[in-house]
XYZ file of C-alpha atoms in Angstrom:
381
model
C -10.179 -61.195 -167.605
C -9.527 -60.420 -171.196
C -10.964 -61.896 -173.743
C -8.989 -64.980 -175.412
C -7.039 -64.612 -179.401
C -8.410 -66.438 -181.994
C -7.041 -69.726 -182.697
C -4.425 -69.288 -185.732
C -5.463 -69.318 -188.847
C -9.114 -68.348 -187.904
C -11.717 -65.274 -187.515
C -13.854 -64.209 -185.914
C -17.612 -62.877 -186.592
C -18.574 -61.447 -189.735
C -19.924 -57.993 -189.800
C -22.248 -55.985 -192.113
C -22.728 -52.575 -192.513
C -24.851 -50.614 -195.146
C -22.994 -48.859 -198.071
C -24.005 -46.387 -201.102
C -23.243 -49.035 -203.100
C -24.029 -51.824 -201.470
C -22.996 -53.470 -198.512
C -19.576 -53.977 -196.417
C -18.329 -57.020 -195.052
C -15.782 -57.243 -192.180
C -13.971 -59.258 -189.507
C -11.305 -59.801 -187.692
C -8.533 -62.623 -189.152
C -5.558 -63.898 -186.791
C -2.764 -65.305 -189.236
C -0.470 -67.990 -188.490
C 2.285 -65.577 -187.480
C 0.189 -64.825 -184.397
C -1.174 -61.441 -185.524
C -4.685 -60.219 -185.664
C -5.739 -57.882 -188.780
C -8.955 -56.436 -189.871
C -10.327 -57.482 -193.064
C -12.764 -56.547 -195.332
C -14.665 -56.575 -198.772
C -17.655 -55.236 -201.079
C -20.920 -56.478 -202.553
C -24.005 -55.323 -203.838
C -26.118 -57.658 -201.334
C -24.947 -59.001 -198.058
C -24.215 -62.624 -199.509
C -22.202 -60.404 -202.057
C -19.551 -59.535 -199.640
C -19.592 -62.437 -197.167
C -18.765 -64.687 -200.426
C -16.101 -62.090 -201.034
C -14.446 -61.759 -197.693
C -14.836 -65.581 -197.244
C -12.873 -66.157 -200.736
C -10.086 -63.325 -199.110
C -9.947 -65.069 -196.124
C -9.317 -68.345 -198.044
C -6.653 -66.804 -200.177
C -4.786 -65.301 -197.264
C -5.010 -68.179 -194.936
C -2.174 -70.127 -196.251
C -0.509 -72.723 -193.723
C 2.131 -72.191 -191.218
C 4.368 -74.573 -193.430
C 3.872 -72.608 -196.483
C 1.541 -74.504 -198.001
C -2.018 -74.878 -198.837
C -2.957 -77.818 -196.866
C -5.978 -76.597 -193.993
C -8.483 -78.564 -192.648
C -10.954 -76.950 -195.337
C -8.493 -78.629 -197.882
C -10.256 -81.732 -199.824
C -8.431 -84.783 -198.964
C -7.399 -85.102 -202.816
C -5.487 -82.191 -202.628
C -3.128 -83.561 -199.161
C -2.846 -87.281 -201.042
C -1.319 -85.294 -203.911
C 0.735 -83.017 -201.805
C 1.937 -86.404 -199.677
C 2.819 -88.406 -202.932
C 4.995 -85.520 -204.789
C 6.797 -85.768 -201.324
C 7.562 -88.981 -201.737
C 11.576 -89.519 -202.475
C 13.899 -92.169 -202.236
C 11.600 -95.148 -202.739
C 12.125 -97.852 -205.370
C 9.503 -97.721 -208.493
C 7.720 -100.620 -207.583
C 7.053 -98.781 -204.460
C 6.180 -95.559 -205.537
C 3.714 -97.427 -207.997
C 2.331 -99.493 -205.447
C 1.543 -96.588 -203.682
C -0.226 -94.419 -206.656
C -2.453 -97.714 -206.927
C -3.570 -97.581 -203.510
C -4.517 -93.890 -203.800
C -6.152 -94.142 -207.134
C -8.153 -97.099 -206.374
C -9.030 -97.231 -202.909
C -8.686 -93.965 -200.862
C -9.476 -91.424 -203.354
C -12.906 -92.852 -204.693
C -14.587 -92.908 -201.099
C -12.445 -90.585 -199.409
C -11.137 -88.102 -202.006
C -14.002 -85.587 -201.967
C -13.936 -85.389 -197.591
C -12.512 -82.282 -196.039
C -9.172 -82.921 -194.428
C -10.749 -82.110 -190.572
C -13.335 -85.101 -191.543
C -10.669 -87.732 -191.038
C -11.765 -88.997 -188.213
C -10.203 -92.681 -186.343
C -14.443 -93.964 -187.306
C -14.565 -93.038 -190.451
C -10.756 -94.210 -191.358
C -11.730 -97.574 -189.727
C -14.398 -98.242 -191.071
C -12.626 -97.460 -194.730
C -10.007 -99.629 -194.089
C -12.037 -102.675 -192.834
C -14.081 -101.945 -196.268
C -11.440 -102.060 -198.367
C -10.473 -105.537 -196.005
C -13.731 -107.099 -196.567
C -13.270 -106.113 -200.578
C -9.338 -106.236 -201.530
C -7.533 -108.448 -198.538
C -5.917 -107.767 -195.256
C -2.694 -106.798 -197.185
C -3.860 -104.170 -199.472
C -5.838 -102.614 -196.290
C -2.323 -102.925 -194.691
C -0.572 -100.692 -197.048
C -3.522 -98.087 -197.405
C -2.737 -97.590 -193.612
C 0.436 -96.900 -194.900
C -0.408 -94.460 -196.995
C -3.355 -93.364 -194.922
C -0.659 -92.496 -191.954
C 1.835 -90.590 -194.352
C -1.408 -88.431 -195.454
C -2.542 -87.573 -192.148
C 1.542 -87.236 -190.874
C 1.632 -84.645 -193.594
C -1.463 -82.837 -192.305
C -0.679 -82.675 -188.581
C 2.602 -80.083 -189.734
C 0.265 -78.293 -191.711
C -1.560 -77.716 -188.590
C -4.766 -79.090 -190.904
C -5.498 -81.652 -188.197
C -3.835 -81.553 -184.272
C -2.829 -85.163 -184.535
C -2.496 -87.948 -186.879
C -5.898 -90.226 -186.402
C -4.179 -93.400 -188.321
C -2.165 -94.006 -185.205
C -5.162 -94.482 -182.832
C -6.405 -97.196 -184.942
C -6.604 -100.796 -184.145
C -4.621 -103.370 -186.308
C -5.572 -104.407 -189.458
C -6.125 -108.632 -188.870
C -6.387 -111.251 -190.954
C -6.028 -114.941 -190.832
C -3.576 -115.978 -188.344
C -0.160 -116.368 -190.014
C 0.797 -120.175 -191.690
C 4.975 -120.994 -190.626
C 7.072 -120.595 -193.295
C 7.219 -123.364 -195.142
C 10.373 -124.069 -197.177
C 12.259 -126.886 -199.258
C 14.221 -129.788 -197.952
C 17.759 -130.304 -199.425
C 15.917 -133.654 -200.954
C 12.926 -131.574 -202.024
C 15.380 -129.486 -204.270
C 17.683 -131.946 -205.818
C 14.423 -133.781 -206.881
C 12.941 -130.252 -208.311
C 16.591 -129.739 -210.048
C 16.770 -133.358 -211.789
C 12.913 -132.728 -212.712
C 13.240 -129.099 -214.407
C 16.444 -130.917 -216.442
C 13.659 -133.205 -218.276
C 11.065 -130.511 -218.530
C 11.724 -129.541 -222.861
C 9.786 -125.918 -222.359
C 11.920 -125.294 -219.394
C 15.360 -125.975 -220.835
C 14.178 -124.099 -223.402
C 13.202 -121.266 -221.402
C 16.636 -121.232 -219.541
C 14.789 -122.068 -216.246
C 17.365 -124.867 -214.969
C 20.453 -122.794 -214.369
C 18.596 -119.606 -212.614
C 16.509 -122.156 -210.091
C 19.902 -123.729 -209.185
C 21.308 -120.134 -208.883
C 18.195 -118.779 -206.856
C 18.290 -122.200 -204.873
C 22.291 -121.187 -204.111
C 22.195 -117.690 -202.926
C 18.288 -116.943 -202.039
C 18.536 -113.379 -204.045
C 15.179 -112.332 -205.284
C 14.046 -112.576 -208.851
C 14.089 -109.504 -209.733
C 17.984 -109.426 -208.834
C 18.820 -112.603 -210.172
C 17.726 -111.133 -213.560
C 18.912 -108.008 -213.078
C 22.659 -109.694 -212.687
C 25.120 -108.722 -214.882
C 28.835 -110.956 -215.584
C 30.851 -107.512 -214.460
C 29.494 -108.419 -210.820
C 30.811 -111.780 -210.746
C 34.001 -113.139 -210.071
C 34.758 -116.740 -210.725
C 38.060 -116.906 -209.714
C 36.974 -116.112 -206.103
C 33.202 -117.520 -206.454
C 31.672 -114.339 -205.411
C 28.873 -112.374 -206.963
C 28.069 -108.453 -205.962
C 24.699 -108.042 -205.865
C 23.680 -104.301 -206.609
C 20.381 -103.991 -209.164
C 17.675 -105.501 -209.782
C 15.398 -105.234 -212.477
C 11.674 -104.030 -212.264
C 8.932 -103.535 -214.570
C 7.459 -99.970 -213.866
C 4.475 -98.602 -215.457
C 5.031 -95.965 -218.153
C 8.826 -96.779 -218.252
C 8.669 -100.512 -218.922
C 11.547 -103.032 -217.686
C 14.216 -101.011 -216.185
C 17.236 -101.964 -214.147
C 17.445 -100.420 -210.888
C 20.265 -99.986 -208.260
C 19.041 -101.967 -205.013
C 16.510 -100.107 -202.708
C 18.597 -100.340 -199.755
C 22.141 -100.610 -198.123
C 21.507 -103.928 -197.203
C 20.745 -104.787 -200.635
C 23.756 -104.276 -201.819
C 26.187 -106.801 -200.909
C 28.621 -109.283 -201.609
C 27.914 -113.080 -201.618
C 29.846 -116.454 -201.585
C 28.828 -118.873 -204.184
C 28.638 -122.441 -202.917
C 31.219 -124.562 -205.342
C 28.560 -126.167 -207.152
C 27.267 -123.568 -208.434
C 30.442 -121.580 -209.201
C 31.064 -124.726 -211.527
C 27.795 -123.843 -213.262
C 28.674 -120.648 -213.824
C 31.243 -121.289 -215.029
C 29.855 -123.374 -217.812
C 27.273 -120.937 -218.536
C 29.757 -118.300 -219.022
C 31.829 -120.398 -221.863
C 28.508 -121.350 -223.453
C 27.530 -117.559 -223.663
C 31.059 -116.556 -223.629
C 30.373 -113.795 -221.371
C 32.970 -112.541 -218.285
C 33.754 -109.720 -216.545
C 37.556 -109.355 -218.303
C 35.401 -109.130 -222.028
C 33.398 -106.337 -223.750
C 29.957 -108.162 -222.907
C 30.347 -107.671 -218.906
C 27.353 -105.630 -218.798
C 25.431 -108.287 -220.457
C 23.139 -110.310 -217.829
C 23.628 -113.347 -216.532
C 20.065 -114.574 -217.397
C 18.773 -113.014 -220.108
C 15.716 -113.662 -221.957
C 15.153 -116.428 -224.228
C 15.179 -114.407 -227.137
C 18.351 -111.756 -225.612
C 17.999 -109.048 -223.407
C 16.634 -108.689 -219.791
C 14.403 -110.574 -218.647
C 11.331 -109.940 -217.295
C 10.705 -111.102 -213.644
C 6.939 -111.132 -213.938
C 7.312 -113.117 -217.155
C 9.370 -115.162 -215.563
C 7.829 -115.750 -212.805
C 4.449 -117.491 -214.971
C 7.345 -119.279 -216.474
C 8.417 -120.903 -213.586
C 5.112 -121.693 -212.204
C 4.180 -123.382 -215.292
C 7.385 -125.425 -214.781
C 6.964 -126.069 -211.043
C 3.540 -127.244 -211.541
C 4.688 -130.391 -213.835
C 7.299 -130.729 -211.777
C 4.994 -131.142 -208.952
C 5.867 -128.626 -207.018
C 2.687 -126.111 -207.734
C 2.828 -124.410 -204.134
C 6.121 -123.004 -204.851
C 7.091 -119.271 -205.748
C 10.469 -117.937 -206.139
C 10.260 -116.883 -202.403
C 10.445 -120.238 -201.718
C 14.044 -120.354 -202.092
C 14.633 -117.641 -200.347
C 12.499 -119.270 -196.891
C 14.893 -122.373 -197.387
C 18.069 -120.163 -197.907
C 17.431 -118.759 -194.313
C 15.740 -122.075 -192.852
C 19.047 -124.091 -193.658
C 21.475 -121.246 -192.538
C 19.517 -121.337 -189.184
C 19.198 -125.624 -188.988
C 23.089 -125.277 -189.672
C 23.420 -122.949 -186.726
C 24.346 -119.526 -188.539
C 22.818 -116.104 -186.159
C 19.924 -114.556 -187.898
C 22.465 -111.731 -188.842
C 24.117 -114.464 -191.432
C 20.534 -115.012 -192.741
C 19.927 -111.822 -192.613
C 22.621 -110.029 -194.433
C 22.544 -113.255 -197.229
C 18.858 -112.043 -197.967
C 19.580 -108.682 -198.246
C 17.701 -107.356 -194.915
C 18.881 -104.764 -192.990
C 16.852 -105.904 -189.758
C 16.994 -109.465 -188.357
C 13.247 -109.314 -187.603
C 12.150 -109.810 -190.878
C 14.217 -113.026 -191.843
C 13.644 -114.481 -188.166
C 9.444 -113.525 -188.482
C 8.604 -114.426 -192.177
C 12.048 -115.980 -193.686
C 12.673 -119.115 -191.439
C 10.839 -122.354 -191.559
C 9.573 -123.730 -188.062
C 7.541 -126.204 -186.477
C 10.571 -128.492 -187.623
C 10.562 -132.089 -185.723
C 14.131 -131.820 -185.050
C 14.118 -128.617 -182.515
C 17.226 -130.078 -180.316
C 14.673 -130.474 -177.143
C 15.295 -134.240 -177.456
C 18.872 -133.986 -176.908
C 18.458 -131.880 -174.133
C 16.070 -133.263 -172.052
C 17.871 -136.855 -172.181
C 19.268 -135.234 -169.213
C 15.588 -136.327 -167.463
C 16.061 -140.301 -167.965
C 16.359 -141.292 -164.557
C-alpha cells in the first residue's frame, strides 16, 4: 500500500543537507491544484534556510479561492477580507457591523490564528461580550462571527464553520409587545398640542403621521411632497434618512423590496396634510417637491436621532415616558390584527418582507378580548 498525498496546501518534512556555503533546505510542497513539487532554499546555518523555505512556502501557498486567507492567517486579516465583501447592506448596517469588529471581536480575538477558532473559545467570547455589552450586541457578533468563519470554510482555512455548532445566545425571556390603545393616542395627540417646545419643534403633525401609517422614523423624515398624492391620499414610501459616520445625515433609498411601497392614508390624516402642505406651500405639482415633509425646525432634513431625544422629552411630560417611535409601529400592526387584517396586511404596511417578524415582535398580545368567550358560550348547558 502506497503511501498517502499530502493534504493540499501542505508539506511534508524538512530536509538539510551540508553546502560550501552553507546549508540547503528542502521538502516536498503539494499545492492546491493537487500537485506535489520539490522545494528548496539557502542559508548560512540550518535555521538560515528553514526560515527561508518556510517564508517560500508561505508565499506560494496561496488559497484555492485565490486568496490569502489559510488557517495560519491572523483572524484580523479574514474580518477585513469578510467586511470589504460586504455589499448591498444599508449604512447603518454596514456601520453597525465595523463597530462590532472594532470593539468586540478584534481586541480579544484579532491576534488568534484562523485554525484557533474553535466552538469553546467562540463561546466563551460571545457569552463575555453577553455578560459585558447585552444579549443583543452578543447576537449580532454571532452575526458577524458566522460571516467570518463562512468566509474561511471556502478558503479551505477551516473544514467547517464552528459558529453554527454553537448554542443560542439567551437572554431574558421576551416581554409581549406592548402597544397603544386608540384612547391612549388621542389622549397623547391632544397632550403634545399643549406641549409649547413641542409645537415648536414640529412634533404634533409627524406623531399623528407616524401614529397613521406605522413607517419608521427614519422614513417619516426622509419623506419628501413628490411621494405624496393628496388627491388619492396615498404616500410612496421609498428613502429614508440615516445618519452615517464620516458622511453625516444622508438620505437613502429603502434597504429592501418590501420597503418600498405604497400606502393609504387614513382621511384624517390626509386632511392634515393637507394643511401642512398650504402652510409650507409645498406639493408635488411645485418646484419644492423634493423638499421633505418634516423638515427640521430650522429647514432641512431632519435628523432621526435628534428627533428621536425630541420626542422622548415630549412623551415624558406627556406621560407617556415608556414610549419610542416603535411604539406606533407595535399598535399599527396590533390594530390591523384586532380588526381582523392577515399578518400579510400588517406585514406589507410595516414594510416587512416576512410575516414572522410583524406576527413575533410587531403585534400586541395577552389582550383580554381573545374571542375565546364568544366561542365557548357554546359550553352553557
Amino acid at each position: 500500500m502506497g503511501r498517502p498525498p499530502l493534504e493540499l496546501g501542505t508539506y511534508g518534512t524538512i530536509r538539510f543537507y551540508k553546502t560550501d556555503t552553507g546549508y540547503r533546505a528542502c521538502t516536498l510542497a503539494r499545492g492546491y491544484d493537487g500537485r506535489t513539487r520539490a522545494l528548496e532554499r539557502h542559508g548560512k546555518s540550518k535555521a538560515a534556510a528553514e526560515r527561508a523555505l518556510k517564508a517560500a512556502l508561505r508565499d506560494r501557498a496561496g488559497g484555492p479561492a485565490g486568496g490569502d486567507i489559510t488557517p495560519e492567517s491572523r483572524v484580523s486579516v479574514l474580518a477585513e477580507a469578510w467586511y470589504a465583501g460586504l455589499t448591498g447592506l444599508s449604512p447603518v448596517t454596514q456601520q453597525a457591523y465595523r463597530d462590532r469588529l472594532d470593539r468586540q471581536i478584534l481586541p480579544r480575538l484579532g491576534q488568534l490564528r484562523v485554525r484557533e477558532l474553535s466552538v469553546g473559545n467562540l463561546d466563551r467570547h460571545l457569552r463575555g461580550i453577553a455578560d459585558t455589552h447585552g444579549v443583543a450586541t452578543a447576537r449580532m457578533c454571532r452575526s458577524v462571527l458566522s460571516g467570518m468563519c463562512t468566509l474561511a470554510a471556502r478558503h479551505d482555512a477551516l473544514a467547517q464553520n464552528p459558529v453554527r455548532a454553537l448554542g443560542q445566545v439567551n437572554g431574558r425571556p421576551k416581554k409581549a409587545p406592548r402597544s397603544l390603545t386608540v384612547p391612549q393616542l388621542r389622549q397623547l395627540r391632544a397632550a403634545l398640542t399643549y406641549d409649547d417646545r413641542a409645537i415648536a419643534r414640529d412634533l404634533p403633525d409627524l406623531v399623528a403621521f407616524l401614529m397613521a401609517t406605522g413607517l419608521r422614523i427614519g422614513e417619516a423624515c426622509g419623506l419628501t411632497w413628490d411621494a405624496v398624492d393628496l388627491e388619492a391620499g396615498t404616500i410612496e414610501v421609498r428613502a429614508a434618512a440615516v445618519r452615517v459616520r464620516g458622511r453625516g445625515l444622508v438620505v437613502k433609498s429603502t434597504k429592501t423590496d418590501a420597503g418600498t411601497r405604497t400606502l393609504v392614508l387614513p382621511r384624517w390624516c390626509t386632511a392634515m396634510l393637507h394643511d401642512r402642505a398650504d402652510r409650507l406651500n409645498a406639493t408635488a405639482d411645485d418646484d419644492h417637491g423634493d423638499r421633505p415633509v418634516f423638515p427640521a425646525p430650522l429647514g432641512g432634513w431632519r435628523d432621526p436621532s435628534n428627533t428621536q431625544a425630541d420626542l422622548r422629552e415630549a412623551f415624558t411630560i406627556a406621560g407617556y415616558d415608556w414610549i419610542t417611535t416603535h411604539v406606533f409601529r407595535k399598535t399599527v400592526a396590533t390594530l390591523m390584527d384586532h380588526a381582523g387584517l392577515s399578518s400579510r396586511a400588517a406585514a406589507d404596511q410595516l414594510g416587512h418582507a416576512n410575516t414572522s417578524m410583524t406576527t413575533d415582535v410587531y403585534f400586541g398580545r395577552k389582550v383580554a378580548a381573545t374571542g375565546a368567550a364568544a366561542v365557548l358560550e357554546a359550553l352553557n348547558c
